[in-house]
Amino acid sequence: MAEALEAEALLRDRRAVRALIADLAAEVGDDSFRIMHVCGSHEHTVTRFGLRALLPRSLELIAGPGCPVCVCGTSDIREAIDIAKSGAVLATFGDMMRDRTPYGSLQDAKQEGADVRVVYSPLDAVKLAAELPDRDVVFFGVGFETTAAPVASLFARELPKNFSLLASFKLTSPAVAALLDAGGRRLDGLVCPGHVSTIVGARDWARFPADYHMPAVVSGFEPTDVLLATRNIVRQVRAKEAKLGNEYTRLVRTEGNLEAQRMMRAAFEVRPAFWRGVGFVPGSGMFLRGEWEGHDARERFGVHHEPQGLDLPKGCQCHRVVVGDIYPPQCPLFGTKCTPQDPYGPCMVSGEGTCYIWQRFGDPRVLRDFQERAS
Amino acid sequence: MCLGVPMRIVEVHGDHLATAETFGVRRRISTALLVEDAKVGDWVMVHVGYALETLEYAEAMEILDLLAAVAKEDPQWQKPSA
């Protein structure tokens, strides 16, 4: 088949991965490096390909806030539940169904008779509205820029009058800045999310080298992508440099996707947003502009709930997992009270949640190692 | 839902819609976000049914050159001839 897929396959070729690991291990030596990524798909790459088991222990690859389901406030989910129970059709991504709140989950609402439907694409929700002209159809849109941009494009054309949006969209780089501003443990560099960067551009991460003297490298999702970005950061740290890099040039432009940015500006305004387990982060939320009031589900249904505290169930350590303060096996609930089959905290719900990924795909040696380090 | 899937455009329908294929799976996608119009044969990264960007094969080859330099001592490693 076609060349693009062949190239992607070669980027996960075990010989290339092995050679790159050896190369990186030699460059790291015994020195400590703490490098954070902020993307569930990067955590997939690191964990599924067992990179932590292959790399030197002193090179830490840390998962930061990179899972939109994990950081979606239960107040937003409660708004969705209220809307669904009011008789409207509530369409959302499958991952949102099992996220629990003190008021139940969307799955519970569906079992109690509410019309909750799982869609793959926001386009499917609009199609649903066209097919059901007598019903109110609400799309509960949760995600980062990669989801916000497609949803924004819906507002560039005429929408069915019975369609509205419950927006829970977040910008990633302001959250990383807030994390660094909060202090905490040392970080040496940032592996920037490849697909978010297709929208916002590599340049959206330029503030980290500029303001924090922190190397930032946009990376793709094959294991060699992540290893090359990591090596780039290690080299910069060694040379006491802090530059913006783009390893994912096959997809990411410096300026990003200007058409997508234009559509996002037309549909949304940026305001502070609540991140579950973190709190309010300035300039990190995208909400429908006033002129779209008729399609704003919060206005249309008069629902509004405020988040409370860290918004986590008792004993849950997701607030520490989400910011990379601990690894999942260091939470006492991990794999015992909290499993992918029966998730207790939000990081175990979604396929992009750090705990879910570690529980499903984690190398047993790495899990044991981190459990031992915790005790 | 943040999952990106590289797909090749096999048919362009107009009105910012196209049919794209990967590993034999075909689905209708939106090309509304693309800066340049999508053409048959283009590779795009698809998220939630939308093409976010076009994949540049030439750029992928540059990465493969980097890898080839690292893995050159391995006789089995071979970059595809473009």
Short mmCIF file of C-alpha atoms in Angstrom, two decimals:
data_model
loop_
_atom_site.label_atom_id
_atom_site.label_comp_id
_atom_site.label_asym_id
_atom_site.label_seq_id
_atom_site.Cartn_x
_atom_site.Cartn_y
_atom_site.Cartn_z
CA MET A 1 0.00 0.00 0.00
CA ALA A 2 0.86 3.49 -0.09
CA GLU A 3 4.06 5.15 0.85
CA ALA A 4 2.80 7.24 3.79
CA LEU A 5 1.80 4.13 5.74
CA GLU A 6 5.08 2.43 4.84
CA ALA A 7 6.95 5.41 6.23
CA GLU A 8 4.88 5.30 9.44
CA ALA A 9 5.59 1.57 9.80
CA LEU A 10 9.32 2.20 9.47
CA LEU A 11 9.07 4.81 12.21
CA ARG A 12 8.12 2.01 14.59
CA ASP A 13 10.58 -0.50 13.20
CA ARG A 14 12.15 -2.29 16.15
CA ARG A 15 15.68 -2.02 14.75
CA ALA A 16 15.37 1.75 14.42
CA VAL A 17 13.85 1.98 17.90
CA ARG A 18 16.62 -0.16 19.39
CA ALA A 19 19.36 1.86 17.73
CA LEU A 20 17.83 5.12 18.84
CA ILE A 21 17.41 3.87 22.43
CA ALA A 22 21.08 2.89 22.57
CA ASP A 23 22.03 6.27 21.18
CA LEU A 24 19.86 8.12 23.68
CA ALA A 25 21.06 6.01 26.63
CA ALA A 26 24.66 6.92 25.77
CA GLU A 27 23.78 10.62 25.66
CA VAL A 28 21.88 10.48 28.95
CA GLY A 29 24.52 8.54 30.86
CA ASP A 30 23.72 8.58 34.58
CA ASP A 31 22.38 12.13 34.61
CA SER A 32 18.81 12.85 35.55
CA PHE A 33 16.41 14.24 32.94
CA ARG A 34 12.74 14.93 33.61
CA ILE A 35 10.82 15.43 30.38
CA MET A 36 7.06 15.94 30.20
CA HIS A 37 4.62 15.29 27.38
CA VAL A 38 1.02 16.50 27.50
CA CYS A 39 -0.83 14.11 25.23
CA GLY A 40 -2.65 10.85 25.88
CA SER A 41 -1.51 9.56 22.50
CA HIS A 42 2.14 10.20 23.47
CA GLU A 43 1.54 8.23 26.66
CA HIS A 44 0.16 5.43 24.49
CA THR A 45 3.35 5.43 22.46
CA VAL A 46 5.62 5.50 25.53
CA THR A 47 3.69 2.79 27.40
CA ARG A 48 2.57 0.46 24.61
CA PHE A 49 6.02 0.30 23.10
CA GLY A 50 7.53 -0.18 26.57
CA LEU A 51 9.94 2.71 26.16
CA ARG A 52 10.31 3.27 29.93
CA ALA A 53 11.56 -0.30 30.34
CA LEU A 54 14.16 0.25 27.61
CA LEU A 55 15.40 3.72 28.53
CA PRO A 56 17.74 4.53 31.43
CA ARG A 57 15.88 4.99 34.71
CA SER A 58 17.39 8.44 35.11
CA LEU A 59 15.55 9.61 31.98
CA GLU A 60 11.99 10.21 33.11
CA LEU A 61 9.19 10.56 30.57
CA ILE A 62 6.33 12.10 32.50
CA ALA A 63 2.70 12.29 31.39
CA GLY A 64 1.20 15.74 32.04
CA PRO A 65 -2.35 16.98 31.43
CA GLY A 66 -3.10 15.37 28.06
CA CYS A 67 -6.49 13.73 28.41
CA PRO A 68 -9.57 15.91 27.87
CA VAL A 69 -11.94 13.43 29.51
CA CYS A 70 -9.77 13.35 32.66
CA VAL A 71 -9.89 17.12 33.12
CA CYS A 72 -13.54 17.69 32.15
CA GLY A 73 -15.29 19.07 35.23
CA THR A 74 -18.17 17.04 36.63
CA SER A 75 -20.17 20.28 36.50
CA ASP A 76 -20.06 20.07 32.68
CA ILE A 77 -21.12 16.41 32.78
CA ARG A 78 -23.91 17.33 35.19
CA GLU A 79 -25.11 19.95 32.69
CA ALA A 80 -25.14 17.26 29.99
CA ILE A 81 -27.08 14.90 32.27
CA ASP A 82 -29.63 17.65 33.05
CA ILE A 83 -30.10 18.34 29.34
CA ALA A 84 -30.47 14.63 28.51
CA LYS A 85 -33.03 14.18 31.29
CA SER A 86 -35.02 17.17 30.03
CA GLY A 87 -35.96 15.16 26.94
CA ALA A 88 -33.41 16.35 24.38
CA VAL A 89 -31.18 14.02 22.38
CA LEU A 90 -27.68 14.27 23.88
CA ALA A 91 -24.91 13.17 21.51
CA THR A 92 -21.32 12.82 22.68
CA PHE A 93 -18.10 10.84 22.32
CA GLY A 94 -18.08 7.31 23.77
CA ASP A 95 -15.41 8.21 26.31
CA MET A 96 -17.78 10.60 28.07
CA MET A 97 -20.35 7.94 28.89
CA ARG A 98 -18.58 6.36 31.86
CA ASP A 99 -17.09 9.43 33.53
CA ARG A 100 -18.72 9.50 36.97
CA THR A 101 -20.03 12.45 38.90
CA PRO A 102 -21.77 12.61 42.27
CA TYR A 103 -24.95 12.84 40.13
CA GLY A 104 -24.24 9.68 38.13
CA SER A 105 -22.86 9.28 34.63
CA LEU A 106 -24.31 9.76 31.16
CA GLN A 107 -24.44 5.95 30.98
CA ASP A 108 -26.67 5.95 34.09
CA ALA A 109 -28.89 8.63 32.53
CA LYS A 110 -29.24 6.49 29.40
CA GLN A 111 -30.15 3.43 31.46
CA GLU A 112 -32.80 5.51 33.18
CA GLY A 113 -34.34 6.27 29.79
CA ALA A 114 -32.65 9.49 28.65
CA ASP A 115 -31.82 9.65 24.93
CA VAL A 116 -28.01 9.67 25.03
CA ARG A 117 -26.20 8.67 21.85
CA VAL A 118 -22.56 8.02 21.09
CA VAL A 119 -21.18 9.63 17.94
CA TYR A 120 -17.75 9.41 16.32
CA SER A 121 -17.85 12.85 14.75
CA PRO A 122 -19.57 16.18 15.44
CA LEU A 123 -20.83 15.84 11.84
CA ASP A 124 -22.87 12.82 12.99
CA ALA A 125 -24.56 14.98 15.64
CA VAL A 126 -25.54 17.61 13.05
CA LYS A 127 -26.83 14.87 10.77
CA LEU A 128 -28.89 13.54 13.66
CA ALA A 129 -30.42 17.01 14.16
CA ALA A 130 -31.36 17.14 10.46
CA GLU A 131 -32.95 13.69 10.71
CA LEU A 132 -34.91 14.54 13.87
CA PRO A 133 -36.35 18.00 13.15
CA ASP A 134 -38.90 17.69 15.97
CA ARG A 135 -36.29 16.98 18.65
CA ASP A 136 -33.67 19.15 20.29
CA VAL A 137 -30.26 17.64 19.51
CA VAL A 138 -27.35 18.70 21.71
CA PHE A 139 -23.73 17.83 21.03
CA PHE A 140 -21.68 17.64 24.23
CA GLY A 141 -18.28 18.56 22.79
CA VAL A 142 -15.30 17.75 25.00
CA GLY A 143 -11.72 18.04 23.89
CA PHE A 144 -8.64 20.05 23.12
CA GLU A 145 -7.91 22.02 19.94
CA THR A 146 -8.13 18.86 17.79
CA THR A 147 -11.83 18.58 18.60
CA ALA A 148 -12.60 22.28 19.06
CA ALA A 149 -11.50 23.12 15.50
CA PRO A 150 -13.80 20.58 13.81
CA VAL A 151 -16.70 21.78 15.97
CA ALA A 152 -15.86 25.41 15.16
CA SER A 153 -16.10 24.59 11.46
CA LEU A 154 -19.77 23.65 11.98
CA PHE A 155 -20.48 27.30 12.76
CA ALA A 156 -19.06 28.45 9.42
CA ARG A 157 -22.24 27.25 7.74
CA GLU A 158 -25.93 27.09 8.45
CA LEU A 159 -26.85 24.74 11.27
CA PRO A 160 -30.23 23.08 11.88
CA LYS A 161 -32.24 25.26 14.29
CA ASN A 162 -32.73 22.30 16.64
CA PHE A 163 -28.95 21.74 17.00
CA SER A 164 -27.03 23.18 19.92
CA LEU A 165 -23.63 22.74 21.50
CA LEU A 166 -22.60 22.14 25.10
CA ALA A 167 -19.00 23.28 24.82
CA SER A 168 -16.25 21.93 27.07
CA PHE A 169 -13.18 22.77 25.02
CA LYS A 170 -9.73 23.52 26.35
CA LEU A 171 -6.47 24.99 25.10
CA THR A 172 -3.44 22.93 26.09
CA SER A 173 -0.50 25.32 26.27
CA PRO A 174 -2.06 27.66 28.90
CA ALA A 175 -2.45 24.64 31.21
CA VAL A 176 1.23 23.74 30.82
CA ALA A 177 2.18 27.35 31.59
CA ALA A 178 -0.06 27.29 34.70
CA LEU A 179 1.61 24.05 35.78
CA LEU A 180 5.07 25.58 35.48
CA ASP A 181 3.94 28.78 37.20
CA ALA A 182 2.70 26.68 40.13
CA GLY A 183 6.25 25.46 40.74
CA GLY A 184 6.45 21.87 41.83
CA ARG A 185 9.11 19.41 40.74
CA ARG A 186 11.83 20.28 38.24
CA LEU A 187 11.12 19.75 34.55
CA ASP A 188 13.84 19.86 31.91
CA GLY A 189 11.85 19.88 28.72
CA LEU A 190 8.53 19.54 26.98
CA VAL A 191 7.49 17.09 24.27
CA CYS A 192 4.66 19.04 22.61
CA PRO A 193 1.50 17.33 21.31
CA GLY A 194 1.70 16.68 17.58
CA HIS A 195 -1.95 16.79 16.63
CA VAL A 196 -2.86 19.76 18.81
CA SER A 197 0.06 21.49 17.10
CA THR A 198 -1.38 20.83 13.62
CA ILE A 199 -4.05 23.33 14.70
CA VAL A 200 -2.19 25.85 16.88
CA GLY A 201 1.18 25.51 15.17
CA ALA A 202 4.59 24.73 16.63
CA ARG A 203 4.85 28.44 17.45
CA ASP A 204 2.18 28.10 20.15
CA TRP A 205 4.88 26.41 22.30
CA ALA A 206 7.51 29.12 21.71
CA ARG A 207 6.72 30.70 25.08
CA PHE A 208 8.32 27.78 26.92
CA PRO A 209 11.85 28.28 25.57
CA ALA A 210 11.35 32.06 25.64
CA ASP A 211 9.77 32.55 29.09
CA TYR A 212 10.81 29.42 31.00
CA HIS A 213 14.14 28.59 29.32
CA MET A 214 12.68 25.16 28.63
CA PRO A 215 13.36 23.22 25.42
CA ALA A 216 10.06 22.38 23.67
CA VAL A 217 9.88 19.95 20.75
CA VAL A 218 6.74 19.07 18.80
CA SER A 219 6.61 15.32 18.26
CA GLY A 220 4.70 12.75 16.22
CA PHE A 221 3.35 9.52 17.64
CA GLU A 222 5.57 6.71 16.45
CA PRO A 223 8.15 5.55 19.01
CA THR A 224 11.02 6.95 16.96
CA ASP A 225 9.22 10.32 16.84
CA VAL A 226 9.08 10.48 20.64
CA LEU A 227 12.67 9.24 20.97
CA LEU A 228 13.98 11.80 18.47
CA ALA A 229 12.13 14.61 20.25
CA THR A 230 13.50 13.37 23.59
CA ARG A 231 17.03 13.21 22.22
CA ASN A 232 16.65 16.73 20.88
CA ILE A 233 15.67 17.91 24.39
CA VAL A 234 18.50 16.00 26.10
CA ARG A 235 21.01 17.58 23.71
CA GLN A 236 19.59 21.05 24.34
CA VAL A 237 19.79 20.59 28.11
CA ARG A 238 23.39 19.38 27.81
CA ALA A 239 24.22 22.46 25.70
CA LYS A 240 22.29 24.71 28.16
CA GLU A 241 20.05 25.77 25.28
CA ALA A 242 16.30 26.27 25.14
CA LYS A 243 14.83 26.27 21.66
CA LEU A 244 11.59 25.39 19.96
CA GLY A 245 11.88 22.25 17.83
CA ASN A 246 9.53 20.53 15.44
CA GLU A 247 10.18 16.85 14.88
CA TYR A 248 6.74 16.32 13.28
CA THR A 249 7.34 18.37 10.15
CA ARG A 250 5.48 15.83 8.04
CA LEU A 251 2.27 17.20 9.58
CA VAL A 252 2.86 20.33 11.67
CA ARG A 253 3.52 23.80 10.28
CA THR A 254 5.18 26.51 12.34
CA GLU A 255 2.09 28.68 12.06
CA GLY A 256 -0.36 25.76 12.33
CA ASN A 257 -3.60 25.52 10.42
CA LEU A 258 -4.61 29.15 9.87
CA GLU A 259 -8.01 28.24 8.47
CA ALA A 260 -8.80 26.20 11.60
CA GLN A 261 -7.58 29.05 13.82
CA ARG A 262 -9.81 31.51 11.95
CA MET A 263 -12.85 29.25 12.42
CA MET A 264 -12.09 28.80 16.12
CA ARG A 265 -11.87 32.56 16.63
CA ALA A 266 -15.20 33.03 14.82
CA ALA A 267 -17.00 30.41 16.92
CA PHE A 268 -15.38 30.68 20.34
CA GLU A 269 -14.16 33.21 22.84
CA VAL A 270 -11.38 32.36 25.28
CA ARG A 271 -12.15 32.50 29.00
CA PRO A 272 -10.80 30.78 32.12
CA ALA A 273 -11.74 27.11 32.24
CA PHE A 274 -11.95 24.60 35.06
CA TRP A 275 -9.60 21.61 34.80
CA ARG A 276 -10.67 18.69 36.96
CA GLY A 277 -8.02 18.00 39.59
CA VAL A 278 -6.27 21.30 38.81
CA GLY A 279 -8.70 24.22 39.18
CA PHE A 280 -9.36 27.24 37.01
CA VAL A 281 -6.70 28.00 34.41
CA PRO A 282 -6.71 31.50 32.87
CA GLY A 283 -7.19 31.74 29.11
CA SER A 284 -7.66 27.98 28.67
CA GLY A 285 -11.36 27.58 27.83
CA MET A 286 -13.22 28.00 24.55
CA PHE A 287 -16.86 28.99 24.90
CA LEU A 288 -19.40 29.87 22.18
CA ARG A 289 -19.47 33.56 21.34
CA GLY A 290 -22.57 35.54 22.24
CA GLU A 291 -23.78 35.70 18.64
CA TRP A 292 -24.28 31.91 18.68
CA GLU A 293 -26.59 32.11 21.70
CA GLY A 294 -29.34 30.25 19.83
CA HIS A 295 -27.03 27.27 19.42
CA ASP A 296 -25.55 27.46 22.92
CA ALA A 297 -27.05 24.61 24.93
CA ARG A 298 -26.33 26.32 28.27
CA GLU A 299 -28.48 29.28 27.20
CA ARG A 300 -31.09 27.20 25.49
CA PHE A 301 -31.67 24.86 28.42
CA GLY A 302 -30.76 27.26 31.21
CA VAL A 303 -28.27 24.84 32.75
CA HIS A 304 -25.27 26.05 34.68
CA HIS A 305 -23.30 24.28 37.38
CA GLU A 306 -20.17 25.46 39.16
CA PRO A 307 -17.27 23.10 39.85
CA GLN A 308 -16.46 22.38 43.50
CA GLY A 309 -12.92 22.04 44.88
CA LEU A 310 -10.67 19.63 43.01
CA ASP A 311 -13.79 17.80 41.85
CA LEU A 312 -12.48 14.29 42.59
CA PRO A 313 -13.93 11.34 44.51
CA LYS A 314 -12.53 10.72 48.00
CA GLY A 315 -9.06 9.19 48.01
CA CYS A 316 -8.58 9.59 44.24
CA GLN A 317 -5.06 10.73 43.32
CA CYS A 318 -5.91 11.92 39.79
CA HIS A 319 -5.00 15.49 40.71
CA ARG A 320 -1.41 14.27 41.19
CA VAL A 321 -1.39 11.92 38.17
CA VAL A 322 -2.75 14.62 35.84
CA VAL A 323 0.12 17.01 36.55
CA GLY A 324 2.78 14.28 36.54
CA ASP A 325 3.46 14.54 40.28
CA ILE A 326 3.11 10.75 40.70
CA TYR A 327 2.99 7.75 38.37
CA PRO A 328 -0.23 5.70 38.37
CA PRO A 329 1.16 2.71 40.39
CA GLN A 330 1.93 5.17 43.19
CA CYS A 331 -1.82 5.64 43.78
CA PRO A 332 -3.12 3.06 46.30
CA LEU A 333 -6.36 2.66 44.33
CA PHE A 334 -4.58 1.86 41.03
CA GLY A 335 -5.52 -1.62 39.81
CA THR A 336 -7.39 -2.42 43.03
CA LYS A 337 -10.37 -0.16 43.63
CA CYS A 338 -9.83 1.59 40.29
CA THR A 339 -9.65 -0.44 37.07
CA PRO A 340 -10.59 0.12 33.40
CA GLN A 341 -13.62 -2.16 33.96
CA ASP A 342 -14.72 -0.17 37.00
CA PRO A 343 -12.97 3.20 36.97
CA TYR A 344 -13.05 5.15 40.24
CA GLY A 345 -11.15 8.25 39.09
CA PRO A 346 -11.29 10.07 35.74
CA CYS A 347 -7.74 9.09 34.65
CA MET A 348 -8.92 5.45 34.47
CA VAL A 349 -11.98 6.18 32.28
CA SER A 350 -10.76 7.24 28.88
CA GLY A 351 -8.40 5.48 26.50
CA GLU A 352 -6.26 8.60 26.77
CA GLY A 353 -6.14 8.62 30.57
CA THR A 354 -2.71 7.92 32.04
CA CYS A 355 -4.01 5.35 34.55
CA TYR A 356 -6.04 3.53 31.90
CA ILE A 357 -3.05 3.33 29.58
CA TRP A 358 -0.73 2.06 32.35
CA GLN A 359 -3.28 -0.51 33.52
CA ARG A 360 -4.03 -1.79 30.01
CA PHE A 361 -0.61 -1.65 28.39
CA GLY A 362 1.94 -1.06 31.13
CA ASP A 363 5.06 -3.25 31.13
CA PRO A 364 4.83 -5.37 34.33
CA ARG A 365 8.50 -4.61 35.11
CA VAL A 366 7.82 -0.87 34.96
CA LEU A 367 4.66 -1.20 37.08
CA ARG A 368 6.57 -3.21 39.72
CA ASP A 369 9.45 -0.79 39.65
CA PHE A 370 7.23 2.21 40.32
CA GLN A 371 5.24 0.39 43.00
CA GLU A 372 8.50 -0.38 44.78
CA ARG A 373 9.65 3.20 44.46
CA ALA A 374 6.36 4.32 46.05
CA SER A 375 6.64 2.06 49.08
CA MET B 1 -11.47 10.72 20.60
CA CYS B 2 -8.14 12.46 20.18
CA LEU B 3 -7.05 9.54 18.06
CA GLY B 4 -5.48 10.60 14.76
CA VAL B 5 -5.77 8.26 11.80
CA PRO B 6 -3.77 8.81 8.60
CA MET B 7 -6.08 8.27 5.63
CA ARG B 8 -5.78 8.67 1.87
CA ILE B 9 -8.42 10.60 -0.03
CA VAL B 10 -9.98 8.40 -2.70
CA GLU B 11 -12.87 10.60 -3.79
CA VAL B 12 -13.72 14.30 -3.48
CA HIS B 13 -17.43 15.11 -3.30
CA GLY B 14 -17.43 18.89 -3.09
CA ASP B 15 -19.10 20.81 -0.26
CA HIS B 16 -15.99 20.05 1.84
CA LEU B 17 -16.69 16.33 1.90
CA ALA B 18 -14.50 13.50 0.72
CA THR B 19 -14.17 9.74 1.03
CA ALA B 20 -10.94 8.58 2.59
CA GLU B 21 -9.45 5.15 3.11
CA THR B 22 -6.96 3.47 5.38
CA PHE B 23 -6.21 -0.27 5.64
CA GLY B 24 -9.27 -0.96 3.49
CA VAL B 25 -11.63 1.02 5.72
CA ARG B 26 -13.47 3.81 3.95
CA ARG B 27 -15.38 6.65 5.48
CA ARG B 28 -16.75 10.02 4.61
CA ILE B 29 -14.73 12.85 6.09
CA SER B 30 -14.92 16.62 6.16
CA THR B 31 -12.14 18.63 4.54
CA ALA B 32 -13.54 21.96 5.81
CA LEU B 33 -10.47 22.65 7.95
CA LEU B 34 -7.86 22.21 5.21
CA VAL B 35 -6.18 25.38 3.99
CA GLU B 36 -5.67 23.98 0.48
CA ASP B 37 -8.38 21.99 -1.30
CA ALA B 38 -8.07 18.25 -0.86
CA LYS B 39 -7.12 16.18 -3.92
CA VAL B 40 -7.51 12.48 -4.62
CA GLY B 41 -4.34 10.72 -3.47
CA ASP B 42 -3.56 13.20 -0.65
CA TRP B 43 -2.75 11.72 2.74
CA VAL B 44 -4.52 13.49 5.59
CA MET B 45 -4.57 13.11 9.38
CA VAL B 46 -8.18 12.50 10.41
CA HIS B 47 -9.59 13.33 13.85
CA VAL B 48 -13.29 12.90 14.71
CA GLY B 49 -14.14 12.70 11.00
CA TYR B 50 -12.18 15.81 9.99
CA ALA B 51 -8.95 16.11 8.04
CA LEU B 52 -6.77 18.32 10.25
CA GLU B 53 -3.77 18.58 7.94
CA THR B 54 -2.11 17.05 4.90
CA LEU B 55 0.75 14.62 5.50
CA GLU B 56 3.91 15.47 3.58
CA TYR B 57 5.67 12.32 2.52
CA ALA B 58 8.87 14.18 1.65
CA GLU B 59 9.11 15.34 5.26
CA ALA B 60 8.61 11.79 6.53
CA MET B 61 11.56 10.77 4.37
CA GLU B 62 13.74 13.30 6.19
CA ILE B 63 12.98 11.59 9.49
CA LEU B 64 13.78 8.25 7.89
CA ASP B 65 17.14 9.68 6.83
CA LEU B 66 17.79 10.59 10.46
CA LEU B 67 16.89 7.08 11.56
CA ALA B 68 18.97 5.52 8.81
CA ALA B 69 21.95 7.45 10.16
CA VAL B 70 21.36 6.06 13.66
CA ALA B 71 20.63 2.50 12.53
CA LYS B 72 23.23 2.30 9.78
CA GLU B 73 25.21 -0.45 11.47
CA ASP B 74 22.17 -2.70 11.32
CA PRO B 75 22.29 -4.46 7.94
CA GLN B 76 18.58 -5.24 8.05
CA TRP B 77 17.51 -1.63 8.36
CA GLN B 78 16.56 -0.19 5.03
CA LYS B 79 14.93 3.06 4.10
CA PRO B 80 12.43 2.60 1.29
CA SER B 81 13.56 3.85 -2.09
CA ALA B 82 11.26 6.80 -2.74
#
